[in-house]
Amino acid sequence: MKALIVAYSKNKVIGKNGMIPWKIKGEQKRFKELTTDNVVIMGRRSYEEIGRPLPNRLTIVISRTMHINEENCVVAHSLDEALKIAENKNVYISGGARLYEEAINIVDKMYITQIDQCIEGDTFFPEFDESQWEIQIDAEFVGDLSYKYLTYTRKGDKTNRQKENLYKKER
């Protein structure tokens, strides 16, 4: 499975000045639950914001200039190279904006935290055609910063997709 994981506001803001412009209690726990024992692919700036490899998962950083010598963390020069490194493992693409834009057409699922406010920022999640996705609301939270956990699953012939996955496993 190839998935994308992101939090964005009503106006699709994902960042401001290289940082996430909000704090959501429990958001890191959800990210950890989804990505542990899998592969996380992120851009250089996203990695620099975290500042270290993520424990209990392979972290692949996409960068043309960065060099990393850490356990369970490697650098790839492109999304294609990162996906080859990940082989047939579950992959979670976790930002930034350019990586989301490149990945949105190849992922099977999107795990989205949708914040119910317009927030000021300078980095945005790319526009996409929601009609190509089945949308499931996993949870809703009401408070000072109300938000929903959504899972988007790409529409399509599930039988053909299962055959494709079986074919990939046999190779």
PDB file of C-alpha atoms in Angstrom:
ATOM      1  CA  MET A   1       0.000   0.000   0.000  1.00  0.00           C
ATOM      2  CA  LYS A   2       1.112   3.508  -0.785  1.00  0.00           C
ATOM      3  CA  ALA A   3      -0.492   6.153   1.397  1.00  0.00           C
ATOM      4  CA  LEU A   4      -0.155   9.822   2.059  1.00  0.00           C
ATOM      5  CA  ILE A   5      -0.533  11.252   5.565  1.00  0.00           C
ATOM      6  CA  VAL A   6      -1.183  14.950   6.146  1.00  0.00           C
ATOM      7  CA  ALA A   7      -2.929  17.521   8.321  1.00  0.00           C
ATOM      8  CA  TYR A   8      -4.346  20.614   6.648  1.00  0.00           C
ATOM      9  CA  SER A   9      -6.727  23.462   7.384  1.00  0.00           C
ATOM     10  CA  LYS A  10      -9.962  24.352   5.553  1.00  0.00           C
ATOM     11  CA  ASN A  11      -7.890  26.491   3.170  1.00  0.00           C
ATOM     12  CA  LYS A  12      -5.425  23.582   2.653  1.00  0.00           C
ATOM     13  CA  VAL A  13      -2.574  25.180   4.639  1.00  0.00           C
ATOM     14  CA  ILE A  14       0.033  22.641   5.778  1.00  0.00           C
ATOM     15  CA  GLY A  15       2.811  24.986   6.901  1.00  0.00           C
ATOM     16  CA  LYS A  16       4.005  28.453   7.759  1.00  0.00           C
ATOM     17  CA  ASN A  17       7.652  29.518   7.789  1.00  0.00           C
ATOM     18  CA  GLY A  18       8.781  25.892   7.585  1.00  0.00           C
ATOM     19  CA  MET A  19       6.731  24.787  10.590  1.00  0.00           C
ATOM     20  CA  ILE A  20       3.314  23.253  11.218  1.00  0.00           C
ATOM     21  CA  PRO A  21       1.170  26.234  12.337  1.00  0.00           C
ATOM     22  CA  TRP A  22      -0.895  24.368  14.968  1.00  0.00           C
ATOM     23  CA  LYS A  23      -0.642  21.789  17.716  1.00  0.00           C
ATOM     24  CA  ILE A  24      -3.214  19.014  17.828  1.00  0.00           C
ATOM     25  CA  LYS A  25      -3.212  16.797  20.884  1.00  0.00           C
ATOM     26  CA  GLY A  26      -3.088  13.189  19.742  1.00  0.00           C
ATOM     27  CA  GLU A  27      -1.948  13.925  16.182  1.00  0.00           C
ATOM     28  CA  GLN A  28       1.533  12.524  16.707  1.00  0.00           C
ATOM     29  CA  LYS A  29       0.010   9.426  18.329  1.00  0.00           C
ATOM     30  CA  ARG A  30      -2.138   8.801  15.230  1.00  0.00           C
ATOM     31  CA  PHE A  31       0.865   9.308  12.945  1.00  0.00           C
ATOM     32  CA  LYS A  32       2.891   6.857  15.049  1.00  0.00           C
ATOM     33  CA  GLU A  33       0.117   4.232  15.098  1.00  0.00           C
ATOM     34  CA  LEU A  34      -0.271   4.364  11.320  1.00  0.00           C
ATOM     35  CA  THR A  35       3.409   4.449  10.380  1.00  0.00           C
ATOM     36  CA  THR A  36       5.188   2.253  12.959  1.00  0.00           C
ATOM     37  CA  ASP A  37       6.819  -0.825  11.406  1.00  0.00           C
ATOM     38  CA  ASN A  38       6.344   0.673   7.938  1.00  0.00           C
ATOM     39  CA  VAL A  39       8.235   3.065   5.667  1.00  0.00           C
ATOM     40  CA  VAL A  40       7.908   6.849   5.918  1.00  0.00           C
ATOM     41  CA  ILE A  41       9.021   8.970   2.964  1.00  0.00           C
ATOM     42  CA  MET A  42       9.492  12.695   3.471  1.00  0.00           C
ATOM     43  CA  GLY A  43      11.243  15.653   1.944  1.00  0.00           C
ATOM     44  CA  ARG A  44      14.373  17.230   3.381  1.00  0.00           C
ATOM     45  CA  ARG A  45      12.583  20.153   5.048  1.00  0.00           C
ATOM     46  CA  SER A  46      10.058  17.856   6.733  1.00  0.00           C
ATOM     47  CA  TYR A  47      12.933  15.741   8.016  1.00  0.00           C
ATOM     48  CA  GLU A  48      14.782  18.822   9.294  1.00  0.00           C
ATOM     49  CA  GLU A  49      11.649  19.934  11.184  1.00  0.00           C
ATOM     50  CA  ILE A  50      11.535  16.539  12.948  1.00  0.00           C
ATOM     51  CA  GLY A  51      15.320  16.585  13.363  1.00  0.00           C
ATOM     52  CA  ARG A  52      15.936  12.828  13.619  1.00  0.00           C
ATOM     53  CA  PRO A  53      14.978   9.465  12.114  1.00  0.00           C
ATOM     54  CA  LEU A  54      11.644   8.125  13.277  1.00  0.00           C
ATOM     55  CA  PRO A  55      11.915   5.133  15.625  1.00  0.00           C
ATOM     56  CA  ASN A  56      10.583   1.708  14.611  1.00  0.00           C
ATOM     57  CA  ARG A  57      10.255   2.490  10.926  1.00  0.00           C
ATOM     58  CA  LEU A  58      12.443   3.072   7.919  1.00  0.00           C
ATOM     59  CA  THR A  59      12.675   6.781   7.190  1.00  0.00           C
ATOM     60  CA  ILE A  60      13.541   7.718   3.605  1.00  0.00           C
ATOM     61  CA  VAL A  61      14.430  11.374   3.060  1.00  0.00           C
ATOM     62  CA  ILE A  62      14.216  12.741  -0.459  1.00  0.00           C
ATOM     63  CA  SER A  63      17.063  15.165  -1.052  1.00  0.00           C
ATOM     64  CA  ARG A  64      19.679  15.872  -3.671  1.00  0.00           C
ATOM     65  CA  THR A  65      22.120  17.415  -1.185  1.00  0.00           C
ATOM     66  CA  MET A  66      21.603  15.831   2.227  1.00  0.00           C
ATOM     67  CA  HIS A  67      23.710  12.959   3.548  1.00  0.00           C
ATOM     68  CA  ILE A  68      22.501  10.953   6.536  1.00  0.00           C
ATOM     69  CA  ASN A  69      24.381   8.301   8.439  1.00  0.00           C
ATOM     70  CA  GLU A  70      21.704   7.110  10.873  1.00  0.00           C
ATOM     71  CA  GLU A  71      20.176   3.724  11.621  1.00  0.00           C
ATOM     72  CA  ASN A  72      16.879   3.116   9.753  1.00  0.00           C
ATOM     73  CA  CYS A  73      17.263   6.333   7.761  1.00  0.00           C
ATOM     74  CA  VAL A  74      18.404   6.654   4.157  1.00  0.00           C
ATOM     75  CA  VAL A  75      18.431   9.332   1.485  1.00  0.00           C
ATOM     76  CA  ALA A  76      16.878   8.940  -1.951  1.00  0.00           C
ATOM     77  CA  HIS A  77      17.159  11.421  -4.795  1.00  0.00           C
ATOM     78  CA  SER A  78      13.562  10.999  -6.032  1.00  0.00           C
ATOM     79  CA  LEU A  79      10.204   9.550  -5.090  1.00  0.00           C
ATOM     80  CA  ASP A  80      10.733   6.719  -7.586  1.00  0.00           C
ATOM     81  CA  GLU A  81      14.065   5.822  -5.967  1.00  0.00           C
ATOM     82  CA  ALA A  82      12.464   5.962  -2.498  1.00  0.00           C
ATOM     83  CA  LEU A  83       9.682   3.611  -3.585  1.00  0.00           C
ATOM     84  CA  LYS A  84      12.256   1.164  -4.957  1.00  0.00           C
ATOM     85  CA  ILE A  85      14.110   1.248  -1.633  1.00  0.00           C
ATOM     86  CA  ALA A  86      10.803   0.590   0.175  1.00  0.00           C
ATOM     87  CA  GLU A  87      10.191  -2.464  -2.038  1.00  0.00           C
ATOM     88  CA  ASN A  88       6.769  -3.975  -1.280  1.00  0.00           C
ATOM     89  CA  LYS A  89       6.379  -2.542   2.210  1.00  0.00           C
ATOM     90  CA  ASN A  90       3.590  -0.213   3.277  1.00  0.00           C
ATOM     91  CA  VAL A  91       4.663   3.352   2.536  1.00  0.00           C
ATOM     92  CA  TYR A  92       3.441   6.583   4.124  1.00  0.00           C
ATOM     93  CA  ILE A  93       4.382   9.804   2.342  1.00  0.00           C
ATOM     94  CA  SER A  94       4.473  12.570   4.924  1.00  0.00           C
ATOM     95  CA  GLY A  95       5.362  15.817   3.188  1.00  0.00           C
ATOM     96  CA  GLY A  96       6.176  18.412   2.177  1.00  0.00           C
ATOM     97  CA  ALA A  97       4.071  20.124  -0.442  1.00  0.00           C
ATOM     98  CA  ARG A  98       6.138  19.185  -3.519  1.00  0.00           C
ATOM     99  CA  LEU A  99       6.263  15.540  -2.453  1.00  0.00           C
ATOM    100  CA  TYR A 100       2.505  15.509  -1.848  1.00  0.00           C
ATOM    101  CA  GLU A 101       1.951  16.986  -5.296  1.00  0.00           C
ATOM    102  CA  GLU A 102       4.084  14.281  -6.887  1.00  0.00           C
ATOM    103  CA  ALA A 103       2.590  11.444  -4.827  1.00  0.00           C
ATOM    104  CA  ILE A 104      -1.109  12.281  -4.895  1.00  0.00           C
ATOM    105  CA  ASN A 105      -1.608  10.524  -8.241  1.00  0.00           C
ATOM    106  CA  ILE A 106       0.025   7.245  -7.174  1.00  0.00           C
ATOM    107  CA  VAL A 107      -1.225   6.667  -3.632  1.00  0.00           C
ATOM    108  CA  ASP A 108      -4.002   4.215  -2.760  1.00  0.00           C
ATOM    109  CA  LYS A 109      -5.033   6.008   0.426  1.00  0.00           C
ATOM    110  CA  MET A 110      -4.775   9.390   2.074  1.00  0.00           C
ATOM    111  CA  TYR A 111      -4.965   9.766   5.838  1.00  0.00           C
ATOM    112  CA  ILE A 112      -6.029  13.362   6.356  1.00  0.00           C
ATOM    113  CA  THR A 113      -6.500  15.382   9.499  1.00  0.00           C
ATOM    114  CA  GLN A 114      -8.803  18.161   8.324  1.00  0.00           C
ATOM    115  CA  ILE A 115      -8.809  21.187  10.611  1.00  0.00           C
ATOM    116  CA  ASP A 116     -12.119  23.047  10.670  1.00  0.00           C
ATOM    117  CA  GLN A 117     -10.576  26.529  10.433  1.00  0.00           C
ATOM    118  CA  CYS A 118      -8.839  28.661   7.861  1.00  0.00           C
ATOM    119  CA  ILE A 119      -5.294  29.125   9.098  1.00  0.00           C
ATOM    120  CA  GLU A 120      -2.694  31.556   7.823  1.00  0.00           C
ATOM    121  CA  GLY A 121       0.245  29.910   6.106  1.00  0.00           C
ATOM    122  CA  ASP A 122       2.564  29.849   3.122  1.00  0.00           C
ATOM    123  CA  THR A 123       2.619  26.140   2.224  1.00  0.00           C
ATOM    124  CA  PHE A 124      -0.439  24.351   0.866  1.00  0.00           C
ATOM    125  CA  PHE A 125      -1.645  20.834   0.132  1.00  0.00           C
ATOM    126  CA  PRO A 126      -2.254  20.432  -3.615  1.00  0.00           C
ATOM    127  CA  GLU A 127      -5.749  20.517  -5.062  1.00  0.00           C
ATOM    128  CA  PHE A 128      -7.166  17.121  -6.027  1.00  0.00           C
ATOM    129  CA  ASP A 129     -10.368  15.674  -7.450  1.00  0.00           C
ATOM    130  CA  GLU A 130     -12.368  14.383  -4.479  1.00  0.00           C
ATOM    131  CA  SER A 131     -14.702  12.493  -6.829  1.00  0.00           C
ATOM    132  CA  GLN A 132     -11.877   9.957  -7.369  1.00  0.00           C
ATOM    133  CA  TRP A 133     -11.934   8.982  -3.692  1.00  0.00           C
ATOM    134  CA  GLU A 134     -14.215   7.242  -1.216  1.00  0.00           C
ATOM    135  CA  ILE A 135     -14.169   9.289   1.980  1.00  0.00           C
ATOM    136  CA  GLN A 136     -14.573   7.841   5.449  1.00  0.00           C
ATOM    137  CA  ILE A 137     -14.793   9.930   8.611  1.00  0.00           C
ATOM    138  CA  ASP A 138     -12.796   8.037  11.249  1.00  0.00           C
ATOM    139  CA  ALA A 139     -13.283  10.488  14.135  1.00  0.00           C
ATOM    140  CA  GLU A 140     -14.391  14.048  14.848  1.00  0.00           C
ATOM    141  CA  PHE A 141     -13.132  16.307  17.607  1.00  0.00           C
ATOM    142  CA  VAL A 142     -14.772  19.538  18.764  1.00  0.00           C
ATOM    143  CA  GLY A 143     -12.868  22.155  20.718  1.00  0.00           C
ATOM    144  CA  ASP A 144     -10.779  25.287  20.303  1.00  0.00           C
ATOM    145  CA  LEU A 145      -9.317  23.646  17.202  1.00  0.00           C
ATOM    146  CA  SER A 146     -11.995  21.308  15.802  1.00  0.00           C
ATOM    147  CA  TYR A 147     -10.847  18.666  13.324  1.00  0.00           C
ATOM    148  CA  LYS A 148     -11.668  15.329  11.699  1.00  0.00           C
ATOM    149  CA  TYR A 149      -9.628  12.250  10.899  1.00  0.00           C
ATOM    150  CA  LEU A 150     -10.517  11.204   7.355  1.00  0.00           C
ATOM    151  CA  THR A 151      -9.428   8.256   5.250  1.00  0.00           C
ATOM    152  CA  TYR A 152      -9.602   8.704   1.502  1.00  0.00           C
ATOM    153  CA  THR A 153      -9.470   5.466  -0.516  1.00  0.00           C
ATOM    154  CA  ARG A 154      -8.983   5.729  -4.259  1.00  0.00           C
ATOM    155  CA  LYS A 155     -12.023   4.568  -6.187  1.00  0.00           C
ATOM    156  CA  GLY A 156     -11.573   1.907  -8.810  1.00  0.00           C
ATOM    157  CA  ASP A 157     -12.130  -1.697  -9.629  1.00  0.00           C
ATOM    158  CA  LYS A 158     -11.031  -3.405  -6.406  1.00  0.00           C
ATOM    159  CA  THR A 159     -10.761  -6.756  -8.162  1.00  0.00           C
ATOM    160  CA  ASN A 160      -8.190  -5.397 -10.622  1.00  0.00           C
ATOM    161  CA  ARG A 161      -6.294  -3.705  -7.793  1.00  0.00           C
ATOM    162  CA  GLN A 162      -6.205  -6.965  -5.823  1.00  0.00           C
ATOM    163  CA  LYS A 163      -4.865  -8.748  -8.923  1.00  0.00           C
ATOM    164  CA  GLU A 164      -2.191  -6.056  -9.335  1.00  0.00           C
ATOM    165  CA  ASN A 165      -1.135  -6.479  -5.701  1.00  0.00           C
ATOM    166  CA  LEU A 166      -1.021 -10.273  -6.069  1.00  0.00           C
ATOM    167  CA  TYR A 167       1.099  -9.894  -9.196  1.00  0.00           C
ATOM    168  CA  LYS A 168       3.521  -7.601  -7.351  1.00  0.00           C
ATOM    169  CA  LYS A 169       3.844 -10.116  -4.494  1.00  0.00           C
ATOM    170  CA  GLU A 170       4.606 -12.957  -6.906  1.00  0.00           C
ATOM    171  CA  ARG A 171       7.459 -11.057  -8.564  1.00  0.00           C
TER     172      ARG A 171
END
